[in-house]
Amino acid sequence: MSLKLGDVVPDFTQDSTIGPFRFHEWAGASWVVLFSHPRDFTPVCTTELGTVAALKPEFDRRGVKVVGLSVDPLDSHARWADDIATSQGHALNFPLIADGDRSVSLALDLIHPGASDTTTVRTVLVIDPAKKLRLTLTYPASTGRNFAEILRVIDSLQLTDRHKVATPADWQQGDDVIIVPSVDDDAARALFPDGWAAPLPYLRTVRQPA
Ligand code: BEZ
């Protein structure tokens, strides 16, 4: 059964570069980005892991823990880590799960047999502090991910969890946001006393709340 948005991501225990990895215990009360990559020692994946290592302060700032995963064994992850550090200028600073028996990959729907029977797809899961799945993105093996977009979605999720707003297309931090349709105009006047713009009755925009 595939995981759907809003589902609680099941707990699991698996080997990792930081020792036995107990997912729910490790996640604690943090947001989590779990991202799978097809194979170790492949060029696109090498750039992705270096990029995520470079962005670690950005994930930390948002209260997000990051973990990578593939079906490659632990000794392979350890040897590949050297290549990542030397070629990308950033050493791994987050755990990599070694899902040799594919138990986690199968539970999280990270093996798509039409793409490959043996390797994990290039997927990103964003999981909130309640362990609920909030975003899934699956890319082709030949396309490296845009991790700035993952940070942008996390910013949107964290903002829209705090306020009754949604974020429009291509929204970036500081841009105007949309008052959610479930808030009627009377309630909106209390929440947004400075008013809003309404190019359409159902499209009401306000400055991004703090
Ligand atoms: C890569 O990470 O470079 C890659 C992995 C699988 C297929 C193609 C590229």
PDB file of C-alpha atoms and ligand atoms in Angstrom:
ATOM      1  CA  MET A   1       0.000   0.000   0.000  1.00  0.00           C
ATOM      2  CA  SER A   2       1.451   3.355  -0.904  1.00  0.00           C
ATOM      3  CA  LEU A   3       1.848   6.170   1.598  1.00  0.00           C
ATOM      4  CA  LYS A   4      -0.536   9.072   1.087  1.00  0.00           C
ATOM      5  CA  LEU A   5      -0.292  12.688   2.220  1.00  0.00           C
ATOM      6  CA  GLY A   6      -1.535  12.932   5.806  1.00  0.00           C
ATOM      7  CA  ASP A   7      -0.611   9.315   6.632  1.00  0.00           C
ATOM      8  CA  VAL A   8       1.638   8.717   9.633  1.00  0.00           C
ATOM      9  CA  VAL A   9       4.969   7.493   8.280  1.00  0.00           C
ATOM     10  CA  PRO A  10       5.585   4.114   9.930  1.00  0.00           C
ATOM     11  CA  ASP A  11       8.449   3.625  12.342  1.00  0.00           C
ATOM     12  CA  PHE A  12      11.370   1.458  11.252  1.00  0.00           C
ATOM     13  CA  THR A  13      14.823   0.430  12.372  1.00  0.00           C
ATOM     14  CA  GLN A  14      17.655   0.007   9.885  1.00  0.00           C
ATOM     15  CA  ASP A  15      21.447   0.246   9.604  1.00  0.00           C
ATOM     16  CA  SER A  16      22.830   3.683   8.911  1.00  0.00           C
ATOM     17  CA  THR A  17      26.058   5.639   8.854  1.00  0.00           C
ATOM     18  CA  ILE A  18      25.314   6.781  12.421  1.00  0.00           C
ATOM     19  CA  GLY A  19      24.583   3.253  13.693  1.00  0.00           C
ATOM     20  CA  PRO A  20      21.197   1.586  14.158  1.00  0.00           C
ATOM     21  CA  PHE A  21      18.622   4.103  12.955  1.00  0.00           C
ATOM     22  CA  ARG A  22      15.295   4.141  14.814  1.00  0.00           C
ATOM     23  CA  PHE A  23      13.232   6.511  12.735  1.00  0.00           C
ATOM     24  CA  HIS A  24      10.620   7.861  15.170  1.00  0.00           C
ATOM     25  CA  GLU A  25      13.131   8.150  18.013  1.00  0.00           C
ATOM     26  CA  TRP A  26      15.667   9.907  15.768  1.00  0.00           C
ATOM     27  CA  ALA A  27      13.036  12.301  14.352  1.00  0.00           C
ATOM     28  CA  GLY A  28      11.809  13.314  17.808  1.00  0.00           C
ATOM     29  CA  ALA A  29       9.766  16.519  17.544  1.00  0.00           C
ATOM     30  CA  SER A  30      11.521  17.746  14.389  1.00  0.00           C
ATOM     31  CA  TRP A  31      10.427  18.047  10.808  1.00  0.00           C
ATOM     32  CA  VAL A  32      12.170  15.466   8.616  1.00  0.00           C
ATOM     33  CA  VAL A  33      13.319  15.332   5.013  1.00  0.00           C
ATOM     34  CA  LEU A  34      13.908  11.714   4.025  1.00  0.00           C
ATOM     35  CA  PHE A  35      15.317  11.406   0.531  1.00  0.00           C
ATOM     36  CA  SER A  36      16.147   8.264  -1.384  1.00  0.00           C
ATOM     37  CA  HIS A  37      18.732   7.983  -4.132  1.00  0.00           C
ATOM     38  CA  PRO A  38      19.099   5.212  -6.706  1.00  0.00           C
ATOM     39  CA  ARG A  39      22.674   4.102  -6.065  1.00  0.00           C
ATOM     40  CA  ASP A  40      25.971   5.040  -4.425  1.00  0.00           C
ATOM     41  CA  PHE A  41      28.897   6.040  -6.675  1.00  0.00           C
ATOM     42  CA  THR A  42      26.633   7.608  -9.312  1.00  0.00           C
ATOM     43  CA  PRO A  43      27.249  11.139 -10.562  1.00  0.00           C
ATOM     44  CA  VAL A  44      23.874  12.816 -10.006  1.00  0.00           C
ATOM     45  CA  CYS A  45      23.501  11.358  -6.511  1.00  0.00           C
ATOM     46  CA  THR A  46      27.008  12.513  -5.625  1.00  0.00           C
ATOM     47  CA  THR A  47      26.103  16.122  -6.453  1.00  0.00           C
ATOM     48  CA  GLU A  48      22.818  15.841  -4.549  1.00  0.00           C
ATOM     49  CA  LEU A  49      24.406  14.614  -1.343  1.00  0.00           C
ATOM     50  CA  GLY A  50      27.036  17.341  -1.504  1.00  0.00           C
ATOM     51  CA  THR A  51      24.303  19.932  -2.043  1.00  0.00           C
ATOM     52  CA  VAL A  52      22.267  18.708   0.917  1.00  0.00           C
ATOM     53  CA  ALA A  53      25.397  18.744   3.119  1.00  0.00           C
ATOM     54  CA  ALA A  54      26.034  22.365   2.065  1.00  0.00           C
ATOM     55  CA  LEU A  55      22.416  23.282   2.879  1.00  0.00           C
ATOM     56  CA  LYS A  56      22.442  21.668   6.340  1.00  0.00           C
ATOM     57  CA  PRO A  57      22.422  25.076   8.127  1.00  0.00           C
ATOM     58  CA  GLU A  58      19.274  25.999   6.179  1.00  0.00           C
ATOM     59  CA  PHE A  59      17.548  22.772   7.258  1.00  0.00           C
ATOM     60  CA  ASP A  60      18.737  23.302  10.858  1.00  0.00           C
ATOM     61  CA  ARG A  61      17.335  26.853  10.869  1.00  0.00           C
ATOM     62  CA  ARG A  62      13.895  25.448  10.021  1.00  0.00           C
ATOM     63  CA  GLY A  63      14.061  22.680  12.631  1.00  0.00           C
ATOM     64  CA  VAL A  64      14.392  19.999   9.951  1.00  0.00           C
ATOM     65  CA  LYS A  65      16.463  16.813  10.237  1.00  0.00           C
ATOM     66  CA  VAL A  66      17.687  15.262   6.993  1.00  0.00           C
ATOM     67  CA  VAL A  67      18.341  11.592   6.230  1.00  0.00           C
ATOM     68  CA  GLY A  68      19.291   9.890   2.979  1.00  0.00           C
ATOM     69  CA  LEU A  69      18.556   6.311   1.958  1.00  0.00           C
ATOM     70  CA  SER A  70      19.486   3.769  -0.655  1.00  0.00           C
ATOM     71  CA  VAL A  71      19.639  -0.006  -0.876  1.00  0.00           C
ATOM     72  CA  ASP A  72      23.441   0.087  -0.941  1.00  0.00           C
ATOM     73  CA  PRO A  73      25.261  -1.451   2.035  1.00  0.00           C
ATOM     74  CA  LEU A  74      26.939   0.457   4.838  1.00  0.00           C
ATOM     75  CA  ASP A  75      30.528  -0.149   3.654  1.00  0.00           C
ATOM     76  CA  SER A  76      29.589   1.319   0.278  1.00  0.00           C
ATOM     77  CA  HIS A  77      28.078   4.426   1.936  1.00  0.00           C
ATOM     78  CA  ALA A  78      31.267   4.856   3.980  1.00  0.00           C
ATOM     79  CA  ARG A  79      33.560   4.641   0.914  1.00  0.00           C
ATOM     80  CA  TRP A  80      31.295   6.922  -1.140  1.00  0.00           C
ATOM     81  CA  ALA A  81      31.313   9.540   1.657  1.00  0.00           C
ATOM     82  CA  ASP A  82      35.005  10.158   0.907  1.00  0.00           C
ATOM     83  CA  ASP A  83      34.221  10.857  -2.760  1.00  0.00           C
ATOM     84  CA  ILE A  84      31.427  13.256  -1.782  1.00  0.00           C
ATOM     85  CA  ALA A  85      33.678  15.197   0.581  1.00  0.00           C
ATOM     86  CA  THR A  86      36.554  15.510  -1.873  1.00  0.00           C
ATOM     87  CA  SER A  87      34.534  16.235  -5.025  1.00  0.00           C
ATOM     88  CA  GLN A  88      31.722  18.402  -3.574  1.00  0.00           C
ATOM     89  CA  GLY A  89      33.640  20.288  -0.901  1.00  0.00           C
ATOM     90  CA  HIS A  90      31.131  19.284   1.770  1.00  0.00           C
ATOM     91  CA  ALA A  91      31.423  16.153   3.878  1.00  0.00           C
ATOM     92  CA  LEU A  92      28.265  14.234   4.775  1.00  0.00           C
ATOM     93  CA  ASN A  93      26.755  15.796   7.894  1.00  0.00           C
ATOM     94  CA  PHE A  94      23.541  13.780   8.035  1.00  0.00           C
ATOM     95  CA  PRO A  95      22.854  10.032   8.228  1.00  0.00           C
ATOM     96  CA  LEU A  96      22.520   7.709   5.254  1.00  0.00           C
ATOM     97  CA  ILE A  97      20.344   4.640   5.729  1.00  0.00           C
ATOM     98  CA  ALA A  98      21.714   1.391   4.278  1.00  0.00           C
ATOM     99  CA  ASP A  99      18.519  -0.426   3.325  1.00  0.00           C
ATOM    100  CA  GLY A 100      20.155  -3.634   2.121  1.00  0.00           C
ATOM    101  CA  ASP A 101      17.089  -5.798   2.762  1.00  0.00           C
ATOM    102  CA  ARG A 102      14.827  -3.137   1.160  1.00  0.00           C
ATOM    103  CA  SER A 103      12.449  -3.312   4.128  1.00  0.00           C
ATOM    104  CA  VAL A 104      12.266   0.478   4.512  1.00  0.00           C
ATOM    105  CA  SER A 105      12.144   1.122   0.769  1.00  0.00           C
ATOM    106  CA  LEU A 106       9.195  -1.232   0.393  1.00  0.00           C
ATOM    107  CA  ALA A 107       7.370   0.185   3.443  1.00  0.00           C
ATOM    108  CA  LEU A 108       7.821   3.756   2.140  1.00  0.00           C
ATOM    109  CA  ASP A 109       7.071   2.881  -1.485  1.00  0.00           C
ATOM    110  CA  LEU A 110      10.546   3.869  -2.687  1.00  0.00           C
ATOM    111  CA  ILE A 111      10.955   1.024  -5.171  1.00  0.00           C
ATOM    112  CA  HIS A 112       8.995   1.464  -8.380  1.00  0.00           C
ATOM    113  CA  PRO A 113       9.415  -1.767 -10.348  1.00  0.00           C
ATOM    114  CA  GLY A 114       8.569  -0.071 -13.654  1.00  0.00           C
ATOM    115  CA  ALA A 115      11.646   2.133 -13.158  1.00  0.00           C
ATOM    116  CA  SER A 116      13.902  -0.476 -11.522  1.00  0.00           C
ATOM    117  CA  ASP A 117      13.344  -3.666  -9.545  1.00  0.00           C
ATOM    118  CA  THR A 118      16.580  -3.301  -7.670  1.00  0.00           C
ATOM    119  CA  THR A 119      17.223   0.365  -6.881  1.00  0.00           C
ATOM    120  CA  THR A 120      15.366   3.071  -4.986  1.00  0.00           C
ATOM    121  CA  VAL A 121      13.738   5.926  -6.882  1.00  0.00           C
ATOM    122  CA  ARG A 122      14.800   9.538  -6.424  1.00  0.00           C
ATOM    123  CA  THR A 123      12.090  10.552  -3.931  1.00  0.00           C
ATOM    124  CA  VAL A 124      11.778  13.248  -1.268  1.00  0.00           C
ATOM    125  CA  LEU A 125       9.442  12.874   1.699  1.00  0.00           C
ATOM    126  CA  VAL A 126       8.726  15.829   3.982  1.00  0.00           C
ATOM    127  CA  ILE A 127       7.385  14.630   7.321  1.00  0.00           C
ATOM    128  CA  ASP A 128       6.043  16.901  10.053  1.00  0.00           C
ATOM    129  CA  PRO A 129       6.643  16.669  13.832  1.00  0.00           C
ATOM    130  CA  ALA A 130       3.489  14.518  14.166  1.00  0.00           C
ATOM    131  CA  LYS A 131       5.225  12.081  11.730  1.00  0.00           C
ATOM    132  CA  LYS A 132       2.624  12.861   9.077  1.00  0.00           C
ATOM    133  CA  LEU A 133       3.630  12.836   5.426  1.00  0.00           C
ATOM    134  CA  ARG A 134       3.251  16.379   4.054  1.00  0.00           C
ATOM    135  CA  LEU A 135       5.014  16.202   0.665  1.00  0.00           C
ATOM    136  CA  THR A 136       6.221  13.552  -1.753  1.00  0.00           C
ATOM    137  CA  LEU A 137       8.193  14.293  -4.898  1.00  0.00           C
ATOM    138  CA  THR A 138       9.598  11.588  -7.148  1.00  0.00           C
ATOM    139  CA  TYR A 139      12.105  12.524  -9.824  1.00  0.00           C
ATOM    140  CA  PRO A 140      13.542  10.572 -12.724  1.00  0.00           C
ATOM    141  CA  ALA A 141      16.916   8.973 -11.951  1.00  0.00           C
ATOM    142  CA  SER A 142      18.551  11.237 -14.536  1.00  0.00           C
ATOM    143  CA  THR A 143      17.338  14.511 -12.933  1.00  0.00           C
ATOM    144  CA  GLY A 144      18.985  15.891  -9.803  1.00  0.00           C
ATOM    145  CA  ARG A 145      16.631  17.495  -7.318  1.00  0.00           C
ATOM    146  CA  ASN A 146      16.229  21.209  -6.648  1.00  0.00           C
ATOM    147  CA  PHE A 147      16.720  21.375  -2.882  1.00  0.00           C
ATOM    148  CA  ALA A 148      15.951  25.092  -2.804  1.00  0.00           C
ATOM    149  CA  GLU A 149      12.431  24.052  -3.813  1.00  0.00           C
ATOM    150  CA  ILE A 150      12.273  21.593  -0.916  1.00  0.00           C
ATOM    151  CA  LEU A 151      13.231  24.417   1.484  1.00  0.00           C
ATOM    152  CA  ARG A 152      10.611  26.666  -0.144  1.00  0.00           C
ATOM    153  CA  VAL A 153       7.875  24.068   0.424  1.00  0.00           C
ATOM    154  CA  ILE A 154       8.978  23.616   4.051  1.00  0.00           C
ATOM    155  CA  ASP A 155       8.747  27.398   4.521  1.00  0.00           C
ATOM    156  CA  SER A 156       5.239  27.315   3.063  1.00  0.00           C
ATOM    157  CA  LEU A 157       4.156  24.353   5.205  1.00  0.00           C
ATOM    158  CA  GLN A 158       5.481  25.924   8.398  1.00  0.00           C
ATOM    159  CA  LEU A 159       3.864  29.289   7.608  1.00  0.00           C
ATOM    160  CA  THR A 160       0.496  27.846   6.613  1.00  0.00           C
ATOM    161  CA  ASP A 161       0.448  25.628   9.717  1.00  0.00           C
ATOM    162  CA  ARG A 162       0.743  28.788  11.848  1.00  0.00           C
ATOM    163  CA  HIS A 163      -1.665  31.080   9.983  1.00  0.00           C
ATOM    164  CA  LYS A 164      -4.882  30.681   8.003  1.00  0.00           C
ATOM    165  CA  VAL A 165      -3.099  31.368   4.727  1.00  0.00           C
ATOM    166  CA  ALA A 166      -1.905  29.528   1.640  1.00  0.00           C
ATOM    167  CA  THR A 167       0.975  30.433  -0.677  1.00  0.00           C
ATOM    168  CA  PRO A 168       0.525  31.229  -4.375  1.00  0.00           C
ATOM    169  CA  ALA A 169       2.450  29.932  -7.372  1.00  0.00           C
ATOM    170  CA  ASP A 170       6.195  30.549  -7.154  1.00  0.00           C
ATOM    171  CA  TRP A 171       5.824  32.102  -3.688  1.00  0.00           C
ATOM    172  CA  GLN A 172       9.050  32.974  -1.893  1.00  0.00           C
ATOM    173  CA  GLN A 173       9.598  34.048   1.740  1.00  0.00           C
ATOM    174  CA  GLY A 174       8.261  37.605   2.196  1.00  0.00           C
ATOM    175  CA  ASP A 175       5.871  37.554  -0.776  1.00  0.00           C
ATOM    176  CA  ASP A 176       2.158  38.164  -0.276  1.00  0.00           C
ATOM    177  CA  VAL A 177       0.043  35.154   0.687  1.00  0.00           C
ATOM    178  CA  ILE A 178      -3.568  34.064   0.188  1.00  0.00           C
ATOM    179  CA  ILE A 179      -6.286  33.988   2.853  1.00  0.00           C
ATOM    180  CA  VAL A 180      -7.652  30.435   2.852  1.00  0.00           C
ATOM    181  CA  PRO A 181     -11.192  30.046   1.467  1.00  0.00           C
ATOM    182  CA  SER A 182     -12.503  28.529   4.739  1.00  0.00           C
ATOM    183  CA  VAL A 183     -12.067  31.963   6.390  1.00  0.00           C
ATOM    184  CA  ASP A 184     -15.048  34.158   5.468  1.00  0.00           C
ATOM    185  CA  ASP A 185     -14.702  37.933   5.122  1.00  0.00           C
ATOM    186  CA  ASP A 186     -15.976  38.614   8.668  1.00  0.00           C
ATOM    187  CA  ALA A 187     -13.411  36.265  10.174  1.00  0.00           C
ATOM    188  CA  ALA A 188     -10.740  37.631   7.824  1.00  0.00           C
ATOM    189  CA  ARG A 189     -11.353  41.196   9.098  1.00  0.00           C
ATOM    190  CA  ALA A 190     -10.488  40.011  12.609  1.00  0.00           C
ATOM    191  CA  LEU A 191      -7.413  38.099  11.470  1.00  0.00           C
ATOM    192  CA  PHE A 192      -6.148  40.696   8.982  1.00  0.00           C
ATOM    193  CA  PRO A 193      -7.355  44.109  10.298  1.00  0.00           C
ATOM    194  CA  ASP A 194      -5.236  45.990   7.735  1.00  0.00           C
ATOM    195  CA  GLY A 195      -7.416  44.509   4.991  1.00  0.00           C
ATOM    196  CA  TRP A 196      -6.540  42.615   1.841  1.00  0.00           C
ATOM    197  CA  ALA A 197      -6.550  42.871  -1.925  1.00  0.00           C
ATOM    198  CA  ALA A 198      -9.210  40.859  -3.724  1.00  0.00           C
ATOM    199  CA  PRO A 199      -8.759  40.635  -7.501  1.00  0.00           C
ATOM    200  CA  LEU A 200     -11.454  37.938  -7.279  1.00  0.00           C
ATOM    201  CA  PRO A 201     -13.917  37.358  -4.416  1.00  0.00           C
ATOM    202  CA  TYR A 202     -12.169  34.034  -3.682  1.00  0.00           C
ATOM    203  CA  LEU A 203      -8.614  35.313  -4.218  1.00  0.00           C
ATOM    204  CA  ARG A 204      -7.744  37.529  -1.240  1.00  0.00           C
ATOM    205  CA  THR A 205      -4.114  38.397  -0.733  1.00  0.00           C
ATOM    206  CA  VAL A 206      -2.366  39.875   2.301  1.00  0.00           C
ATOM    207  CA  ARG A 207       1.168  40.591   3.398  1.00  0.00           C
ATOM    208  CA  GLN A 208       2.903  37.523   4.761  1.00  0.00           C
ATOM    209  CA  PRO A 209       2.212  37.301   8.528  1.00  0.00           C
ATOM    210  CA  ALA A 210       5.248  37.084  10.788  1.00  0.00           C
TER     211      ALA A 210
HETATM  212  C1  BEZ B   1      23.060   9.238 -10.949  1.00  0.00           C
HETATM  213  O1  BEZ B   1      22.853   9.424  -9.776  1.00  0.00           O
HETATM  214  O2  BEZ B   1      23.950   9.817 -11.532  1.00  0.00           O
HETATM  215  C2  BEZ B   1      22.185   8.306 -11.747  1.00  0.00           C
HETATM  216  C3  BEZ B   1      21.582   7.236 -11.113  1.00  0.00           C
HETATM  217  C4  BEZ B   1      20.810   6.366 -11.861  1.00  0.00           C
HETATM  218  C5  BEZ B   1      20.637   6.607 -13.226  1.00  0.00           C
HETATM  219  C6  BEZ B   1      21.226   7.707 -13.829  1.00  0.00           C
HETATM  220  C7  BEZ B   1      22.011   8.566 -13.087  1.00  0.00           C
END
